[in-house]
PDB file of C-alpha atoms in Angstrom:
ATOM      1  CA  UNK A  13      10.360  -0.393   2.807  1.00 65.00           C
ATOM      2  CA  UNK A  14      10.557   0.810   6.343  1.00 74.00           C
ATOM      3  CA  UNK A  15       9.232   4.328   5.387  1.00 76.00           C
ATOM      4  CA  UNK A  16       6.321   2.715   3.616  1.00 80.00           C
ATOM      5  CA  UNK A  17       5.452   0.392   6.534  1.00 79.00           C
ATOM      6  CA  UNK A  18       5.488   3.346   8.865  1.00 81.00           C
ATOM      7  CA  UNK A  19       2.096   4.565   7.480  1.00 79.00           C
ATOM      8  CA  UNK A  20      -1.044   2.872   8.777  1.00 83.00           C
ATOM      9  CA  UNK A  21      -2.900   3.176   5.471  1.00 81.00           C
ATOM     10  CA  UNK A  22      -0.061   1.525   3.636  1.00 84.00           C
ATOM     11  CA  UNK A  23       0.075  -1.332   6.076  1.00 87.00           C
ATOM     12  CA  UNK A  24      -3.668  -1.883   5.416  1.00 86.00           C
ATOM     13  CA  UNK A  25      -3.155  -1.446   1.720  1.00 85.00           C
ATOM     14  CA  UNK A  26      -0.433  -4.040   1.531  1.00 89.00           C
ATOM     15  CA  UNK A  27      -2.479  -6.619   3.326  1.00 89.00           C
ATOM     16  CA  UNK A  28      -5.367  -5.967   0.949  1.00 87.00           C
ATOM     17  CA  UNK A  29      -3.008  -6.112  -2.070  1.00 87.00           C
ATOM     18  CA  UNK A  30      -1.448  -9.370  -1.045  1.00 90.00           C
ATOM     19  CA  UNK A  31      -4.836 -11.010  -0.555  1.00 90.00           C
ATOM     20  CA  UNK A  32      -6.018  -9.746  -3.907  1.00 88.00           C
ATOM     21  CA  UNK A  33      -2.899 -10.975  -5.551  1.00 89.00           C
ATOM     22  CA  UNK A  34      -3.493 -14.422  -3.989  1.00 91.00           C
ATOM     23  CA  UNK A  35      -7.240 -14.780  -4.587  1.00 91.00           C
ATOM     24  CA  UNK A  36      -7.686 -13.199  -8.103  1.00 90.00           C
ATOM     25  CA  UNK A  37      -5.318 -15.640 -10.040  1.00 92.00           C
ATOM     26  CA  UNK A  38      -6.923 -18.646  -8.167  1.00 91.00           C
ATOM     27  CA  UNK A  39     -10.375 -18.030  -9.638  1.00 91.00           C
ATOM     28  CA  UNK A  40      -8.797 -16.649 -12.793  1.00 90.00           C
ATOM     29  CA  UNK A  41      -7.306 -19.985 -13.559  1.00 91.00           C
ATOM     30  CA  UNK A  42     -10.754 -21.469 -13.906  1.00 91.00           C
ATOM     31  CA  UNK A  43     -12.054 -18.548 -15.982  1.00 89.00           C
ATOM     32  CA  UNK A  44      -9.202 -18.734 -18.368  1.00 89.00           C
ATOM     33  CA  UNK A  45      -9.550 -22.462 -18.822  1.00 87.00           C
ATOM     34  CA  UNK A  46     -13.324 -21.992 -19.509  1.00 83.00           C
ATOM     35  CA  UNK A  47     -12.513 -19.130 -21.985  1.00 82.00           C
ATOM     36  CA  UNK A  48     -14.356 -16.705 -19.825  1.00 80.00           C
ATOM     37  CA  UNK A  49     -11.365 -14.328 -19.359  1.00 79.00           C
ATOM     38  CA  UNK A  50     -13.590 -11.278 -19.746  1.00 78.00           C
ATOM     39  CA  UNK A  51     -16.115 -12.330 -17.043  1.00 81.00           C
ATOM     40  CA  UNK A  52     -14.162 -10.254 -14.425  1.00 80.00           C
ATOM     41  CA  UNK A  53     -14.511  -7.187 -16.554  1.00 80.00           C
ATOM     42  CA  UNK A  54     -18.279  -7.689 -17.050  1.00 81.00           C
ATOM     43  CA  UNK A  55     -18.840  -8.256 -13.311  1.00 85.00           C
ATOM     44  CA  UNK A  56     -16.678  -5.280 -12.503  1.00 83.00           C
ATOM     45  CA  UNK A  57     -18.956  -2.999 -14.423  1.00 83.00           C
ATOM     46  CA  UNK A  58     -21.880  -4.464 -12.587  1.00 86.00           C
ATOM     47  CA  UNK A  59     -20.068  -3.864  -9.306  1.00 86.00           C
ATOM     48  CA  UNK A  60     -19.887  -0.265 -10.143  1.00 84.00           C
ATOM     49  CA  UNK A  61     -23.682  -0.108 -10.145  1.00 87.00           C
ATOM     50  CA  UNK A  62     -23.678  -1.841  -6.727  1.00 87.00           C
ATOM     51  CA  UNK A  63     -21.225   0.743  -5.381  1.00 85.00           C
ATOM     52  CA  UNK A  64     -23.365   3.623  -6.662  1.00 85.00           C
ATOM     53  CA  UNK A  65     -26.439   1.993  -5.232  1.00 88.00           C
ATOM     54  CA  UNK A  66     -24.785   1.784  -1.834  1.00 86.00           C
ATOM     55  CA  UNK A  67     -24.170   5.564  -1.913  1.00 83.00           C
ATOM     56  CA  UNK A  68     -27.625   6.264  -3.076  1.00 85.00           C
ATOM     57  CA  UNK A  69     -29.273   4.265  -0.239  1.00 85.00           C
ATOM     58  CA  UNK A  70     -26.659   5.184   2.398  1.00 82.00           C
ATOM     59  CA  UNK A  71     -25.513   1.557   2.997  1.00 82.00           C
ATOM     60  CA  UNK A  72     -22.162  -0.007   2.667  1.00 82.00           C
ATOM     61  CA  UNK A  73     -20.873   0.318  -0.956  1.00 82.00           C
ATOM     62  CA  UNK A  74     -18.927  -2.868  -0.521  1.00 83.00           C
ATOM     63  CA  UNK A  75     -21.930  -4.865   0.611  1.00 87.00           C
ATOM     64  CA  UNK A  76     -24.246  -3.451  -2.124  1.00 89.00           C
ATOM     65  CA  UNK A  77     -21.490  -4.164  -4.711  1.00 88.00           C
ATOM     66  CA  UNK A  78     -21.200  -7.796  -3.425  1.00 89.00           C
ATOM     67  CA  UNK A  79     -25.000  -8.301  -3.742  1.00 91.00           C
ATOM     68  CA  UNK A  80     -25.350  -6.657  -7.169  1.00 90.00           C
ATOM     69  CA  UNK A  81     -22.271  -8.470  -8.508  1.00 88.00           C
ATOM     70  CA  UNK A  82     -23.516 -11.866  -7.414  1.00 90.00           C
ATOM     71  CA  UNK A  83     -26.901 -11.104  -9.037  1.00 89.00           C
ATOM     72  CA  UNK A  84     -25.090  -9.950 -12.205  1.00 85.00           C
ATOM     73  CA  UNK A  85     -23.026 -13.118 -12.266  1.00 85.00           C
ATOM     74  CA  UNK A  86     -26.234 -15.212 -11.863  1.00 86.00           C
ATOM     75  CA  UNK A  87     -27.848 -13.211 -14.651  1.00 82.00           C
ATOM     76  CA  UNK A  88     -25.031 -13.837 -17.098  1.00 78.00           C
ATOM     77  CA  UNK A  89     -25.236 -17.534 -16.534  1.00 78.00           C
ATOM     78  CA  UNK A  90     -29.008 -17.477 -17.074  1.00 78.00           C
ATOM     79  CA  UNK A  91     -28.556 -15.505 -20.320  1.00 74.00           C
ATOM     80  CA  UNK A  92     -25.831 -17.722 -21.497  1.00 70.00           C
ATOM     81  CA  UNK A  93     -27.740 -20.888 -20.908  1.00 69.00           C
ATOM     82  CA  UNK A  94     -31.409 -20.033 -21.427  1.00 66.00           C
ATOM     83  CA  UNK A  95     -31.373 -17.306 -24.076  1.00 59.00           C
ATOM     84  CA  UNK A  96     -30.266 -17.711 -27.676  1.00 54.00           C
ATOM     85  CA  UNK A  97     -27.258 -15.659 -26.917  1.00 54.00           C
ATOM     86  CA  UNK A  98     -23.503 -16.389 -26.720  1.00 56.00           C
ATOM     87  CA  UNK A  99     -21.379 -15.803 -23.671  1.00 59.00           C
ATOM     88  CA  UNK A 100     -19.744 -12.914 -25.399  1.00 66.00           C
ATOM     89  CA  UNK A 101     -22.976 -11.200 -26.120  1.00 70.00           C
ATOM     90  CA  UNK A 102     -24.092 -11.812 -22.436  1.00 68.00           C
ATOM     91  CA  UNK A 103     -20.937 -10.210 -21.265  1.00 71.00           C
ATOM     92  CA  UNK A 104     -21.473  -7.233 -23.591  1.00 75.00           C
ATOM     93  CA  UNK A 105     -24.812  -6.678 -22.015  1.00 74.00           C
ATOM     94  CA  UNK A 106     -23.200  -6.665 -18.530  1.00 73.00           C
ATOM     95  CA  UNK A 107     -20.613  -4.205 -19.756  1.00 75.00           C
ATOM     96  CA  UNK A 108     -23.115  -1.657 -21.109  1.00 79.00           C
ATOM     97  CA  UNK A 109     -25.721  -2.051 -18.384  1.00 81.00           C
ATOM     98  CA  UNK A 110     -23.280  -2.059 -15.549  1.00 81.00           C
ATOM     99  CA  UNK A 111     -21.373   1.098 -16.439  1.00 79.00           C
ATOM    100  CA  UNK A 112     -24.455   3.014 -17.396  1.00 85.00           C
ATOM    101  CA  UNK A 113     -26.227   2.080 -14.163  1.00 84.00           C
ATOM    102  CA  UNK A 114     -23.287   3.087 -12.118  1.00 81.00           C
ATOM    103  CA  UNK A 115     -22.899   6.483 -13.832  1.00 79.00           C
ATOM    104  CA  UNK A 116     -26.634   7.228 -13.492  1.00 84.00           C
ATOM    105  CA  UNK A 117     -26.873   6.205  -9.840  1.00 83.00           C
ATOM    106  CA  UNK A 118     -23.667   7.912  -8.697  1.00 78.00           C
ATOM    107  CA  UNK A 119     -25.170  11.103 -10.227  1.00 77.00           C
ATOM    108  CA  UNK A 120     -28.227  10.781  -8.081  1.00 81.00           C
ATOM    109  CA  UNK A 121     -26.425   9.736  -4.883  1.00 76.00           C
ATOM    110  CA  UNK A 122     -26.119  12.622  -2.290  1.00 75.00           C
ATOM    111  CA  UNK A 123     -22.511  13.466  -1.485  1.00 67.00           C
ATOM    112  CA  UNK A 124     -21.056  11.439  -4.247  1.00 65.00           C
ATOM    113  CA  UNK A 125     -19.107  12.886  -7.134  1.00 64.00           C
ATOM    114  CA  UNK A 126     -16.811  12.043  -9.915  1.00 63.00           C
ATOM    115  CA  UNK A 127     -13.985  11.630  -7.444  1.00 66.00           C
ATOM    116  CA  UNK A 128     -15.910   9.000  -5.607  1.00 67.00           C
ATOM    117  CA  UNK A 129     -16.500   7.117  -8.891  1.00 70.00           C
ATOM    118  CA  UNK A 130     -12.869   7.333  -9.943  1.00 72.00           C
ATOM    119  CA  UNK A 131     -11.747   5.892  -6.625  1.00 74.00           C
ATOM    120  CA  UNK A 132     -13.703   2.679  -7.340  1.00 76.00           C
ATOM    121  CA  UNK A 133     -12.944   2.701 -10.969  1.00 74.00           C
ATOM    122  CA  UNK A 134      -9.160   2.718 -10.655  1.00 74.00           C
ATOM    123  CA  UNK A 135      -8.595   1.978  -6.901  1.00 74.00           C
ATOM    124  CA  UNK A 136      -7.682   4.102  -3.978  1.00 73.00           C
ATOM    125  CA  UNK A 137      -5.292   2.644  -1.402  1.00 71.00           C
ATOM    126  CA  UNK A 138      -5.498   5.720   0.796  1.00 68.00           C
ATOM    127  CA  UNK A 139      -9.167   4.917   1.440  1.00 71.00           C
ATOM    128  CA  UNK A 140      -8.606   1.366   2.574  1.00 77.00           C
ATOM    129  CA  UNK A 141      -9.971   1.238   6.180  1.00 78.00           C
ATOM    130  CA  UNK A 142      -9.556  -1.391   8.834  1.00 83.00           C
ATOM    131  CA  UNK A 143     -13.120  -2.408   8.090  1.00 81.00           C
ATOM    132  CA  UNK A 144     -12.251  -2.849   4.449  1.00 77.00           C
ATOM    133  CA  UNK A 145      -9.305  -5.098   5.412  1.00 85.00           C
ATOM    134  CA  UNK A 146     -11.594  -7.137   7.582  1.00 86.00           C
ATOM    135  CA  UNK A 147     -14.033  -7.578   4.687  1.00 82.00           C
ATOM    136  CA  UNK A 148     -11.320  -8.521   2.305  1.00 84.00           C
ATOM    137  CA  UNK A 149      -9.903 -11.085   4.678  1.00 89.00           C
ATOM    138  CA  UNK A 150     -13.395 -12.646   5.155  1.00 88.00           C
ATOM    139  CA  UNK A 151     -14.225 -12.760   1.499  1.00 85.00           C
ATOM    140  CA  UNK A 152     -10.728 -14.057   0.593  1.00 88.00           C
ATOM    141  CA  UNK A 153     -11.161 -16.941   2.998  1.00 91.00           C
ATOM    142  CA  UNK A 154     -14.526 -17.669   1.522  1.00 90.00           C
ATOM    143  CA  UNK A 155     -13.172 -17.813  -2.060  1.00 89.00           C
ATOM    144  CA  UNK A 156     -10.245 -20.041  -1.022  1.00 90.00           C
ATOM    145  CA  UNK A 157     -12.620 -22.389   0.916  1.00 92.00           C
ATOM    146  CA  UNK A 158     -14.983 -22.711  -2.082  1.00 91.00           C
ATOM    147  CA  UNK A 159     -12.085 -23.478  -4.485  1.00 90.00           C
ATOM    148  CA  UNK A 160     -10.555 -25.943  -1.987  1.00 89.00           C
ATOM    149  CA  UNK A 161     -13.858 -27.818  -1.419  1.00 91.00           C
ATOM    150  CA  UNK A 162     -15.144 -27.923  -5.071  1.00 91.00           C
ATOM    151  CA  UNK A 163     -11.702 -27.825  -6.717  1.00 87.00           C
ATOM    152  CA  UNK A 164     -11.858 -31.286  -8.411  1.00 89.00           C
ATOM    153  CA  UNK A 165     -15.454 -30.726  -9.774  1.00 90.00           C
ATOM    154  CA  UNK A 166     -14.531 -27.252 -11.068  1.00 90.00           C
ATOM    155  CA  UNK A 167     -11.415 -28.740 -12.698  1.00 88.00           C
ATOM    156  CA  UNK A 168     -13.483 -31.236 -14.617  1.00 90.00           C
ATOM    157  CA  UNK A 169     -16.046 -28.606 -15.611  1.00 89.00           C
ATOM    158  CA  UNK A 170     -13.251 -26.334 -16.912  1.00 85.00           C
ATOM    159  CA  UNK A 171     -11.657 -29.044 -18.936  1.00 83.00           C
ATOM    160  CA  UNK A 172     -14.878 -30.160 -20.751  1.00 82.00           C
ATOM    161  CA  UNK A 173     -18.391 -29.313 -19.778  1.00 83.00           C
ATOM    162  CA  UNK A 174     -19.781 -32.321 -21.655  1.00 85.00           C
ATOM    163  CA  UNK A 175     -17.449 -34.666 -19.753  1.00 87.00           C
ATOM    164  CA  UNK A 176     -18.619 -33.117 -16.446  1.00 86.00           C
ATOM    165  CA  UNK A 177     -22.243 -33.592 -17.424  1.00 88.00           C
ATOM    166  CA  UNK A 178     -21.663 -37.187 -18.431  1.00 89.00           C
ATOM    167  CA  UNK A 179     -19.870 -37.839 -15.056  1.00 87.00           C
ATOM    168  CA  UNK A 180     -23.022 -36.675 -13.377  1.00 88.00           C
ATOM    169  CA  UNK A 181     -21.733 -33.411 -11.928  1.00 89.00           C
ATOM    170  CA  UNK A 182     -24.137 -30.487 -11.387  1.00 90.00           C
ATOM    171  CA  UNK A 183     -22.797 -28.461 -14.385  1.00 87.00           C
ATOM    172  CA  UNK A 184     -25.286 -25.568 -13.934  1.00 87.00           C
ATOM    173  CA  UNK A 185     -24.617 -25.281 -10.192  1.00 90.00           C
ATOM    174  CA  UNK A 186     -20.894 -25.429 -10.739  1.00 90.00           C
ATOM    175  CA  UNK A 187     -20.997 -22.859 -13.547  1.00 87.00           C
ATOM    176  CA  UNK A 188     -22.981 -20.562 -11.303  1.00 89.00           C
ATOM    177  CA  UNK A 189     -20.530 -21.120  -8.461  1.00 90.00           C
ATOM    178  CA  UNK A 190     -17.613 -20.098 -10.593  1.00 89.00           C
ATOM    179  CA  UNK A 191     -19.371 -16.901 -11.725  1.00 87.00           C
ATOM    180  CA  UNK A 192     -20.385 -15.898  -8.179  1.00 90.00           C
ATOM    181  CA  UNK A 193     -16.988 -16.638  -6.807  1.00 91.00           C
ATOM    182  CA  UNK A 194     -15.579 -14.414  -9.518  1.00 89.00           C
ATOM    183  CA  UNK A 195     -18.006 -11.675  -8.380  1.00 89.00           C
ATOM    184  CA  UNK A 196     -16.842 -12.016  -4.814  1.00 89.00           C
ATOM    185  CA  UNK A 197     -13.195 -11.704  -6.086  1.00 88.00           C
ATOM    186  CA  UNK A 198     -13.971  -8.526  -7.982  1.00 87.00           C
ATOM    187  CA  UNK A 199     -15.536  -6.891  -4.840  1.00 84.00           C
ATOM    188  CA  UNK A 200     -12.369  -8.012  -2.943  1.00 82.00           C
ATOM    189  CA  UNK A 201     -10.085  -6.380  -5.388  1.00 82.00           C
ATOM    190  CA  UNK A 202     -11.862  -3.124  -6.337  1.00 81.00           C
ATOM    191  CA  UNK A 203     -10.365  -1.037  -3.475  1.00 75.00           C
ATOM    192  CA  UNK A 204      -6.864  -1.955  -4.628  1.00 77.00           C
ATOM    193  CA  UNK A 205      -6.825  -2.059  -8.378  1.00 80.00           C
ATOM    194  CA  UNK A 206     -10.270  -0.744  -9.253  1.00 79.00           C
ATOM    195  CA  UNK A 207     -13.172  -2.471 -10.935  1.00 78.00           C
ATOM    196  CA  UNK A 208     -11.908  -1.574 -14.451  1.00 74.00           C
ATOM    197  CA  UNK A 209      -8.640  -3.281 -13.952  1.00 80.00           C
ATOM    198  CA  UNK A 210      -9.389  -6.189 -11.653  1.00 83.00           C
ATOM    199  CA  UNK A 211      -9.912  -8.598 -14.637  1.00 84.00           C
ATOM    200  CA  UNK A 212      -6.182  -8.090 -15.480  1.00 87.00           C
ATOM    201  CA  UNK A 213      -5.073  -9.457 -12.089  1.00 88.00           C
ATOM    202  CA  UNK A 214      -7.434 -12.389 -12.575  1.00 90.00           C
ATOM    203  CA  UNK A 215      -6.182 -13.236 -16.134  1.00 92.00           C
ATOM    204  CA  UNK A 216      -2.637 -11.993 -16.833  1.00 93.00           C
ATOM    205  CA  UNK A 217      -0.953 -13.958 -14.020  1.00 94.00           C
ATOM    206  CA  UNK A 218      -2.553 -17.146 -15.244  1.00 93.00           C
ATOM    207  CA  UNK A 219      -1.613 -16.580 -18.790  1.00 93.00           C
ATOM    208  CA  UNK A 220       1.870 -15.737 -17.777  1.00 94.00           C
ATOM    209  CA  UNK A 221       2.103 -18.966 -15.742  1.00 93.00           C
ATOM    210  CA  UNK A 222       0.809 -20.901 -18.738  1.00 91.00           C
ATOM    211  CA  UNK A 223       3.860 -19.951 -20.765  1.00 91.00           C
ATOM    212  CA  UNK A 224       6.075 -21.801 -18.407  1.00 89.00           C
ATOM    213  CA  UNK A 225       3.910 -24.751 -17.061  1.00 87.00           C
ATOM    214  CA  UNK A 226       1.556 -27.387 -18.443  1.00 82.00           C
ATOM    215  CA  UNK A 227       0.066 -28.764 -15.176  1.00 85.00           C
ATOM    216  CA  UNK A 228      -3.173 -27.132 -13.901  1.00 87.00           C
ATOM    217  CA  UNK A 229      -2.018 -27.186 -10.330  1.00 88.00           C
ATOM    218  CA  UNK A 230       1.443 -25.792 -11.033  1.00 91.00           C
ATOM    219  CA  UNK A 231      -0.130 -23.071 -13.280  1.00 91.00           C
ATOM    220  CA  UNK A 232      -2.490 -22.107 -10.430  1.00 91.00           C
ATOM    221  CA  UNK A 233       0.407 -21.999  -7.911  1.00 93.00           C
ATOM    222  CA  UNK A 234       2.691 -19.962 -10.259  1.00 94.00           C
ATOM    223  CA  UNK A 235      -0.103 -17.543 -11.090  1.00 94.00           C
ATOM    224  CA  UNK A 236      -0.734 -17.030  -7.413  1.00 94.00           C
ATOM    225  CA  UNK A 237       2.972 -16.161  -6.875  1.00 94.00           C
ATOM    226  CA  UNK A 238       2.949 -13.834  -9.800  1.00 95.00           C
ATOM    227  CA  UNK A 239      -0.256 -12.144  -8.468  1.00 92.00           C
ATOM    228  CA  UNK A 240       1.075 -11.650  -5.017  1.00 93.00           C
ATOM    229  CA  UNK A 241       4.407 -10.336  -6.118  1.00 93.00           C
ATOM    230  CA  UNK A 242       2.831  -8.032  -8.768  1.00 92.00           C
ATOM    231  CA  UNK A 243       0.280  -6.683  -6.344  1.00 90.00           C
ATOM    232  CA  UNK A 244       2.692  -6.025  -3.551  1.00 91.00           C
ATOM    233  CA  UNK A 245       5.441  -4.751  -5.948  1.00 91.00           C
ATOM    234  CA  UNK A 246       3.108  -2.496  -7.939  1.00 89.00           C
ATOM    235  CA  UNK A 247       1.762  -0.979  -4.659  1.00 88.00           C
ATOM    236  CA  UNK A 248       5.298  -0.327  -3.414  1.00 89.00           C
ATOM    237  CA  UNK A 249       6.235   1.226  -6.670  1.00 89.00           C
ATOM    238  CA  UNK A 250       3.195   3.460  -6.637  1.00 85.00           C
ATOM    239  CA  UNK A 251       4.133   4.674  -3.213  1.00 84.00           C
ATOM    240  CA  UNK A 252       7.615   5.705  -3.987  1.00 87.00           C
ATOM    241  CA  UNK A 253       7.018   6.874  -7.573  1.00 86.00           C
ATOM    242  CA  UNK A 254       3.697   8.522  -6.755  1.00 81.00           C
ATOM    243  CA  UNK A 255       1.525   6.960  -9.456  1.00 83.00           C
ATOM    244  CA  UNK A 256      -1.852   5.236  -9.516  1.00 82.00           C
ATOM    245  CA  UNK A 257      -1.526   1.933  -7.571  1.00 83.00           C
ATOM    246  CA  UNK A 258      -3.969   0.043  -9.790  1.00 84.00           C
ATOM    247  CA  UNK A 259      -2.200   1.014 -12.934  1.00 86.00           C
ATOM    248  CA  UNK A 260       1.274   0.189 -11.449  1.00 88.00           C
ATOM    249  CA  UNK A 261       0.080  -3.261 -10.477  1.00 89.00           C
ATOM    250  CA  UNK A 262      -1.409  -4.092 -13.807  1.00 90.00           C
ATOM    251  CA  UNK A 263       1.608  -2.817 -15.737  1.00 92.00           C
ATOM    252  CA  UNK A 264       3.990  -4.826 -13.497  1.00 93.00           C
ATOM    253  CA  UNK A 265       1.779  -7.904 -14.132  1.00 93.00           C
ATOM    254  CA  UNK A 266       2.009  -7.303 -17.926  1.00 94.00           C
ATOM    255  CA  UNK A 267       5.813  -6.907 -17.521  1.00 94.00           C
ATOM    256  CA  UNK A 268       5.986 -10.273 -15.887  1.00 94.00           C
ATOM    257  CA  UNK A 269       3.899 -11.792 -18.674  1.00 94.00           C
ATOM    258  CA  UNK A 270       6.310 -10.358 -21.304  1.00 94.00           C
ATOM    259  CA  UNK A 271       9.260 -11.921 -19.503  1.00 94.00           C
ATOM    260  CA  UNK A 272       7.394 -15.275 -19.166  1.00 92.00           C
ATOM    261  CA  UNK A 273       6.621 -15.286 -22.884  1.00 92.00           C
ATOM    262  CA  UNK A 274      10.269 -14.824 -23.729  1.00 91.00           C
ATOM    263  CA  UNK A 275      11.353 -17.353 -21.259  1.00 89.00           C
ATOM    264  CA  UNK A 276       8.754 -19.868 -22.461  1.00 86.00           C
ATOM    265  CA  UNK A 277       9.937 -19.445 -26.105  1.00 86.00           C
ATOM    266  CA  UNK A 278      13.560 -20.037 -25.056  1.00 85.00           C
ATOM    267  CA  UNK A 279      12.702 -23.140 -23.096  1.00 79.00           C
ATOM    268  CA  UNK A 280      10.522 -24.540 -25.925  1.00 77.00           C
ATOM    269  CA  UNK A 281      13.152 -23.833 -28.491  1.00 78.00           C
ATOM    270  CA  UNK A 282      15.813 -25.566 -26.495  1.00 75.00           C
ATOM    271  CA  UNK A 283      13.488 -28.457 -25.874  1.00 67.00           C
ATOM    272  CA  UNK A 284      12.795 -28.686 -29.555  1.00 65.00           C
ATOM    273  CA  UNK A 285      16.382 -28.854 -30.374  1.00 66.00           C
ATOM    274  CA  UNK A 286      16.997 -31.464 -27.737  1.00 62.00           C
ATOM    275  CA  UNK A 287      14.073 -33.544 -29.131  1.00 59.00           C
ATOM    276  CA  UNK A 288      15.529 -33.349 -32.611  1.00 60.00           C
ATOM    277  CA  UNK A 289      18.755 -34.788 -31.406  1.00 60.00           C
ATOM    278  CA  UNK A 290      17.063 -37.847 -29.832  1.00 59.00           C
ATOM    279  CA  UNK A 291      15.210 -40.452 -31.737  1.00 50.00           C
ATOM    280  CA  UNK A 292      12.486 -42.560 -30.221  1.00 50.00           C
ATOM    281  CA  UNK A 293      12.262 -46.412 -30.749  1.00 55.00           C
ATOM    282  CA  UNK A 294      10.891 -47.113 -34.216  1.00 52.00           C
ATOM    283  CA  UNK A 295      12.542 -44.113 -35.829  1.00 49.00           C
ATOM    284  CA  UNK A 296      10.124 -41.415 -34.390  1.00 49.00           C
ATOM    285  CA  UNK A 297      11.097 -38.327 -32.682  1.00 46.00           C
ATOM    286  CA  UNK A 298      11.303 -38.422 -28.832  1.00 46.00           C
ATOM    287  CA  UNK A 299       9.575 -35.927 -26.566  1.00 42.00           C
ATOM    288  CA  UNK A 300      11.781 -33.264 -25.048  1.00 41.00           C
ATOM    289  CA  UNK A 301      12.746 -34.056 -21.513  1.00 37.00           C
ATOM    290  CA  UNK A 302      10.454 -32.482 -18.963  1.00 37.00           C
ATOM    291  CA  UNK A 303       7.567 -31.756 -21.381  1.00 37.00           C
ATOM    292  CA  UNK A 304       4.170 -33.303 -21.734  1.00 36.00           C
ATOM    293  CA  UNK A 305       1.865 -33.277 -24.805  1.00 37.00           C
ATOM    294  CA  UNK A 306      -0.366 -30.301 -25.163  1.00 41.00           C
ATOM    295  CA  UNK A 307      -3.343 -30.127 -27.539  1.00 43.00           C
ATOM    296  CA  UNK A 308      -3.281 -26.407 -28.106  1.00 44.00           C
ATOM    297  CA  UNK A 309      -1.329 -23.439 -26.933  1.00 41.00           C
ATOM    298  CA  UNK A 310      -2.452 -22.365 -23.488  1.00 42.00           C
ATOM    299  CA  UNK A 311      -4.186 -25.518 -22.389  1.00 45.00           C
ATOM    300  CA  UNK A 312      -3.134 -27.216 -19.218  1.00 43.00           C
ATOM    301  CA  UNK A 313      -3.313 -30.725 -17.972  1.00 47.00           C
ATOM    302  CA  UNK A 314      -3.303 -32.177 -14.475  1.00 51.00           C
TER     303      UNK A 314
END
């Protein structure tokens, strides 16, 4: 660890990775609950167009990616709500248009090449500058502030959109807010894990946490812990083993998910045996100690 921290670029990369691991699962919790797990992937493809546009115009690729990603997030909400198109089709349109636009524009950009494209597709910790770290910190604070301020409203929206509308909540605004916040998260993460793999860090820690918890808040907290540990652990592994950092982070996150699935099954099987040994008043079966009713696998309650 001391050897790794002796390099300035690794210090910057670790800060960025920790922030990505913290922020991505936070917004991912809401996306998974709304069954929009692939939204991060779609926005990631659009962000690639923004990056290429930045190189083409000679401006900051991060800034252009942020603007284009936010516009893409707004577009998907517009298509999903206004057009006779399902959310999955709208996402597919983002996938195809985003990757095609990125490849086309990067080919026209002076000084850009396939190596430039690969760095943003799969992440490049060696290219993380002090300016990038400052941008990541600023955007991470913005995402956390949005979630902290609108957390209750977003929770109601993610549980049931009809209930949120009946309660008088601005459903369209909140849906757009979730999408744009996801876009900001993608831009935060692309330097570390790349735009093609950022969705994994937004989704997999959340799904892993759901195997062990039933409370929305506990799920989010555990997902953040898994995200931070996976991001930092994957980056450290990449440094010592000399592999791609984005791939190492994602594979470590998937390994944690596999462990969580196994642990969750063991806990549920023990809980089921304990419940079978106890009988509730009236002859019914009692609920296992420490569990709460759950309507369907993967859902969470407050």
